JSON list of C-alpha atoms in Angstrom, two decimals:
[
{"chain": "A", "resi": 3, "resn": "MET", "atom": "CA", "xyz": [81.29, 104.68, 95.12]},
{"chain": "A", "resi": 4, "resn": "LYS", "atom": "CA", "xyz": [82.50, 106.92, 98.33]},
{"chain": "A", "resi": 5, "resn": "GLU", "atom": "CA", "xyz": [85.54, 105.73, 99.86]},
{"chain": "A", "resi": 6, "resn": "TYR", "atom": "CA", "xyz": [86.76, 106.61, 103.50]},
{"chain": "A", "resi": 7, "resn": "LEU", "atom": "CA", "xyz": [89.44, 106.77, 105.96]},
{"chain": "A", "resi": 8, "resn": "PHE", "atom": "CA", "xyz": [89.53, 106.47, 109.82]},
{"chain": "A", "resi": 9, "resn": "VAL", "atom": "CA", "xyz": [92.39, 108.12, 111.23]},
{"chain": "A", "resi": 10, "resn": "TYR", "atom": "CA", "xyz": [93.33, 107.97, 114.87]},
{"chain": "A", "resi": 11, "resn": "GLY", "atom": "CA", "xyz": [96.82, 109.29, 115.65]},
{"chain": "A", "resi": 12, "resn": "THR", "atom": "CA", "xyz": [99.21, 112.22, 114.01]},
{"chain": "A", "resi": 13, "resn": "LEU", "atom": "CA", "xyz": [96.66, 112.39, 111.08]},
{"chain": "A", "resi": 14, "resn": "ARG", "atom": "CA", "xyz": [93.98, 113.87, 112.84]},
{"chain": "A", "resi": 15, "resn": "ARG", "atom": "CA", "xyz": [93.21, 117.28, 112.78]},
{"chain": "A", "resi": 16, "resn": "ARG", "atom": "CA", "xyz": [94.84, 118.49, 115.85]},
{"chain": "A", "resi": 17, "resn": "HIS", "atom": "CA", "xyz": [98.17, 117.22, 114.12]},
{"chain": "A", "resi": 18, "resn": "ALA", "atom": "CA", "xyz": [97.70, 119.94, 112.10]},
{"chain": "A", "resi": 19, "resn": "GLU", "atom": "CA", "xyz": [101.50, 119.57, 110.04]},
{"chain": "A", "resi": 20, "resn": "ILE", "atom": "CA", "xyz": [101.48, 115.68, 109.49]},
{"chain": "A", "resi": 21, "resn": "HIS", "atom": "CA", "xyz": [97.59, 116.35, 108.71]},
{"chain": "A", "resi": 22, "resn": "GLU", "atom": "CA", "xyz": [97.88, 118.80, 106.37]},
{"chain": "A", "resi": 23, "resn": "ARG", "atom": "CA", "xyz": [100.61, 117.16, 104.50]},
{"chain": "A", "resi": 24, "resn": "PHE", "atom": "CA", "xyz": [98.55, 114.20, 104.03]},
{"chain": "A", "resi": 25, "resn": "LEU", "atom": "CA", "xyz": [94.81, 115.01, 104.04]},
{"chain": "A", "resi": 26, "resn": "ARG", "atom": "CA", "xyz": [94.21, 118.58, 103.85]},
{"chain": "A", "resi": 27, "resn": "THR", "atom": "CA", "xyz": [91.83, 118.21, 100.32]},
{"chain": "A", "resi": 28, "resn": "GLU", "atom": "CA", "xyz": [89.76, 115.23, 102.10]},
{"chain": "A", "resi": 29, "resn": "ARG", "atom": "CA", "xyz": [86.78, 116.07, 103.68]},
{"chain": "A", "resi": 30, "resn": "PHE", "atom": "CA", "xyz": [85.82, 115.70, 107.49]},
{"chain": "A", "resi": 31, "resn": "VAL", "atom": "CA", "xyz": [82.88, 113.78, 107.83]},
{"chain": "A", "resi": 32, "resn": "ALA", "atom": "CA", "xyz": [82.60, 113.05, 111.57]},
{"chain": "A", "resi": 33, "resn": "GLU", "atom": "CA", "xyz": [84.09, 111.95, 114.78]},
{"chain": "A", "resi": 34, "resn": "GLY", "atom": "CA", "xyz": [83.91, 108.16, 115.48]},
{"chain": "A", "resi": 35, "resn": "THR", "atom": "CA", "xyz": [85.37, 105.05, 117.21]},
{"chain": "A", "resi": 36, "resn": "ILE", "atom": "CA", "xyz": [86.85, 101.48, 115.80]},
{"chain": "A", "resi": 37, "resn": "SER", "atom": "CA", "xyz": [87.47, 98.51, 117.80]},
{"chain": "A", "resi": 38, "resn": "GLY", "atom": "CA", "xyz": [90.50, 97.74, 118.83]},
{"chain": "A", "resi": 39, "resn": "THR", "atom": "CA", "xyz": [93.26, 98.57, 121.38]},
{"chain": "A", "resi": 40, "resn": "LEU", "atom": "CA", "xyz": [95.41, 102.04, 121.55]},
{"chain": "A", "resi": 41, "resn": "TYR", "atom": "CA", "xyz": [98.87, 101.71, 122.25]},
{"chain": "A", "resi": 42, "resn": "ASP", "atom": "CA", "xyz": [101.55, 104.62, 122.20]},
{"chain": "A", "resi": 43, "resn": "LEU", "atom": "CA", "xyz": [104.53, 103.50, 120.73]},
{"chain": "A", "resi": 44, "resn": "GLY", "atom": "CA", "xyz": [107.14, 106.47, 121.13]},
{"chain": "A", "resi": 45, "resn": "ARG", "atom": "CA", "xyz": [106.51, 109.41, 118.68]},
{"chain": "A", "resi": 46, "resn": "TYR", "atom": "CA", "xyz": [102.86, 107.84, 116.91]},
{"chain": "A", "resi": 47, "resn": "PRO", "atom": "CA", "xyz": [100.28, 105.45, 118.18]},
{"chain": "A", "resi": 48, "resn": "GLY", "atom": "CA", "xyz": [99.35, 102.16, 116.42]},
{"chain": "A", "resi": 49, "resn": "VAL", "atom": "CA", "xyz": [96.04, 99.98, 117.03]},
{"chain": "A", "resi": 50, "resn": "HIS", "atom": "CA", "xyz": [96.09, 95.92, 117.81]},
{"chain": "A", "resi": 51, "resn": "ARG", "atom": "CA", "xyz": [92.70, 94.21, 117.38]},
{"chain": "A", "resi": 52, "resn": "MET", "atom": "CA", "xyz": [92.42, 91.07, 118.97]},
{"chain": "A", "resi": 53, "resn": "ARG", "atom": "CA", "xyz": [89.52, 88.68, 118.54]},
{"chain": "A", "resi": 54, "resn": "GLY", "atom": "CA", "xyz": [86.88, 89.17, 121.40]},
{"chain": "A", "resi": 55, "resn": "GLY", "atom": "CA", "xyz": [88.39, 92.58, 122.43]},
{"chain": "A", "resi": 56, "resn": "ARG", "atom": "CA", "xyz": [86.47, 95.05, 123.52]},
{"chain": "A", "resi": 57, "resn": "ALA", "atom": "CA", "xyz": [88.29, 98.41, 123.51]},
{"chain": "A", "resi": 58, "resn": "ARG", "atom": "CA", "xyz": [87.56, 101.06, 121.24]},
{"chain": "A", "resi": 59, "resn": "THR", "atom": "CA", "xyz": [89.85, 103.56, 119.92]},
{"chain": "A", "resi": 60, "resn": "ASP", "atom": "CA", "xyz": [88.48, 107.34, 118.90]},
{"chain": "A", "resi": 61, "resn": "GLY", "atom": "CA", "xyz": [89.47, 108.82, 115.90]},
{"chain": "A", "resi": 62, "resn": "GLU", "atom": "CA", "xyz": [88.06, 111.08, 112.92]},
{"chain": "A", "resi": 63, "resn": "LEU", "atom": "CA", "xyz": [86.55, 109.79, 109.81]},
{"chain": "A", "resi": 64, "resn": "PHE", "atom": "CA", "xyz": [87.37, 111.64, 106.35]},
{"chain": "A", "resi": 65, "resn": "GLU", "atom": "CA", "xyz": [85.86, 111.04, 102.54]},
{"chain": "A", "resi": 66, "resn": "LEU", "atom": "CA", "xyz": [88.57, 110.82, 100.64]},
{"chain": "A", "resi": 67, "resn": "ARG", "atom": "CA", "xyz": [88.42, 112.55, 96.84]},
{"chain": "A", "resi": 68, "resn": "ASP", "atom": "CA", "xyz": [91.77, 111.42, 95.32]},
{"chain": "A", "resi": 69, "resn": "VAL", "atom": "CA", "xyz": [91.70, 107.97, 96.76]},
{"chain": "A", "resi": 70, "resn": "ALA", "atom": "CA", "xyz": [94.27, 106.53, 94.39]},
{"chain": "A", "resi": 71, "resn": "ALA", "atom": "CA", "xyz": [96.96, 109.36, 95.59]},
{"chain": "A", "resi": 72, "resn": "THR", "atom": "CA", "xyz": [96.08, 109.50, 99.00]},
{"chain": "A", "resi": 73, "resn": "LEU", "atom": "CA", "xyz": [95.96, 105.93, 99.52]},
{"chain": "A", "resi": 74, "resn": "ALA", "atom": "CA", "xyz": [99.64, 105.58, 98.12]},
{"chain": "A", "resi": 75, "resn": "ALA", "atom": "CA", "xyz": [100.96, 108.42, 100.01]},
{"chain": "A", "resi": 76, "resn": "LEU", "atom": "CA", "xyz": [100.06, 107.10, 103.22]},
{"chain": "A", "resi": 77, "resn": "ASP", "atom": "CA", "xyz": [100.72, 103.77, 102.41]},
{"chain": "A", "resi": 78, "resn": "GLU", "atom": "CA", "xyz": [104.38, 104.89, 102.37]},
{"chain": "A", "resi": 79, "resn": "TYR", "atom": "CA", "xyz": [104.07, 107.07, 105.35]},
{"chain": "A", "resi": 80, "resn": "GLU", "atom": "CA", "xyz": [102.95, 104.34, 107.51]},
{"chain": "A", "resi": 81, "resn": "GLY", "atom": "CA", "xyz": [105.48, 102.18, 106.46]},
{"chain": "A", "resi": 82, "resn": "SER", "atom": "CA", "xyz": [105.78, 98.12, 107.15]},
{"chain": "A", "resi": 83, "resn": "GLY", "atom": "CA", "xyz": [104.36, 98.00, 110.47]},
{"chain": "A", "resi": 84, "resn": "PHE", "atom": "CA", "xyz": [101.08, 98.91, 109.53]},
{"chain": "A", "resi": 85, "resn": "ARG", "atom": "CA", "xyz": [98.54, 97.46, 107.29]},
{"chain": "A", "resi": 86, "resn": "ARG", "atom": "CA", "xyz": [95.44, 99.11, 105.52]},
{"chain": "A", "resi": 87, "resn": "VAL", "atom": "CA", "xyz": [92.41, 97.21, 106.08]},
{"chain": "A", "resi": 88, "resn": "ARG", "atom": "CA", "xyz": [88.48, 97.91, 106.25]},
{"chain": "A", "resi": 89, "resn": "VAL", "atom": "CA", "xyz": [87.03, 99.02, 109.28]},
{"chain": "A", "resi": 90, "resn": "SER", "atom": "CA", "xyz": [83.65, 99.48, 110.89]},
{"chain": "A", "resi": 91, "resn": "VAL", "atom": "CA", "xyz": [83.35, 103.04, 112.43]},
{"chain": "A", "resi": 92, "resn": "ARG", "atom": "CA", "xyz": [80.93, 103.90, 114.94]},
{"chain": "A", "resi": 93, "resn": "LEU", "atom": "CA", "xyz": [79.62, 107.31, 114.32]},
{"chain": "A", "resi": 94, "resn": "ASP", "atom": "CA", "xyz": [77.14, 109.40, 116.76]},
{"chain": "A", "resi": 95, "resn": "GLY", "atom": "CA", "xyz": [73.88, 107.94, 117.11]},
{"chain": "A", "resi": 96, "resn": "GLY", "atom": "CA", "xyz": [74.97, 104.59, 116.49]},
{"chain": "A", "resi": 97, "resn": "ARG", "atom": "CA", "xyz": [75.29, 104.77, 112.53]},
{"chain": "A", "resi": 98, "resn": "ARG", "atom": "CA", "xyz": [78.41, 102.59, 110.94]},
{"chain": "A", "resi": 99, "resn": "GLN", "atom": "CA", "xyz": [80.44, 103.57, 108.13]},
{"chain": "A", "resi": 100, "resn": "ARG", "atom": "CA", "xyz": [83.06, 100.94, 106.23]},
{"chain": "A", "resi": 101, "resn": "ALA", "atom": "CA", "xyz": [86.36, 102.90, 106.13]},
{"chain": "A", "resi": 102, "resn": "TRP", "atom": "CA", "xyz": [90.04, 102.01, 105.75]},
{"chain": "A", "resi": 103, "resn": "ALA", "atom": "CA", "xyz": [92.36, 102.13, 108.83]},
{"chain": "A", "resi": 104, "resn": "TYR", "atom": "CA", "xyz": [95.75, 101.54, 109.33]},
{"chain": "A", "resi": 105, "resn": "LEU", "atom": "CA", "xyz": [96.17, 98.86, 111.92]},
{"chain": "A", "resi": 106, "resn": "LEU", "atom": "CA", "xyz": [99.29, 97.39, 113.51]},
{"chain": "A", "resi": 107, "resn": "VAL", "atom": "CA", "xyz": [100.83, 94.06, 111.67]},
{"chain": "A", "resi": 108, "resn": "GLU", "atom": "CA", "xyz": [102.12, 92.43, 114.64]},
{"chain": "A", "resi": 109, "resn": "ALA", "atom": "CA", "xyz": [101.18, 92.53, 118.28]},
{"chain": "A", "resi": 110, "resn": "PRO", "atom": "CA", "xyz": [102.54, 96.14, 120.01]},
{"chain": "A", "resi": 111, "resn": "PRO", "atom": "CA", "xyz": [106.30, 95.84, 120.88]},
{"chain": "A", "resi": 112, "resn": "ALA", "atom": "CA", "xyz": [106.79, 95.25, 124.78]},
{"chain": "A", "resi": 113, "resn": "HIS", "atom": "CA", "xyz": [107.57, 99.32, 125.28]},
{"chain": "A", "resi": 114, "resn": "ALA", "atom": "CA", "xyz": [104.77, 100.10, 124.08]},
{"chain": "A", "resi": 115, "resn": "ARG", "atom": "CA", "xyz": [102.20, 101.36, 126.51]},
{"chain": "A", "resi": 116, "resn": "GLU", "atom": "CA", "xyz": [98.18, 100.97, 126.06]},
{"chain": "A", "resi": 117, "resn": "ILE", "atom": "CA", "xyz": [96.33, 104.18, 126.20]},
{"chain": "A", "resi": 118, "resn": "THR", "atom": "CA", "xyz": [93.53, 102.66, 128.02]},
{"chain": "A", "resi": 119, "resn": "SER", "atom": "CA", "xyz": [91.30, 105.84, 127.14]},
{"chain": "A", "resi": 120, "resn": "GLY", "atom": "CA", "xyz": [91.36, 104.93, 123.44]},
{"chain": "A", "resi": 121, "resn": "VAL", "atom": "CA", "xyz": [92.10, 108.51, 123.21]},
{"chain": "A", "resi": 122, "resn": "TYR", "atom": "CA", "xyz": [95.71, 109.97, 121.38]},
{"chain": "A", "resi": 123, "resn": "ARG", "atom": "CA", "xyz": [96.97, 113.38, 122.42]}
]
């Protein structure tokens, strides 16, 4: 069974140094969105999901080739402030794909700024 990963921040292809370190061998599938509010936490973003929330966060979907090694490395990289959960990624045309994503464990800290566009630059 294929496993997928959704990334929305520093792991995206536009952040080449970090992307190459963790996802260079993984296959890019498509752009997509997940439900959740995107926050700027300083050096990186985080997504917080609330029941009934309508915000969407943009990102990229990857097919994982070396699932165990990639997820173990990312678990360490993301740290204790994030948890890996299954999400539903909405792709162009309305198609959906289940994937792993790293979301904030708790509500964002007071200094966090909401990114209303849903896109982390």
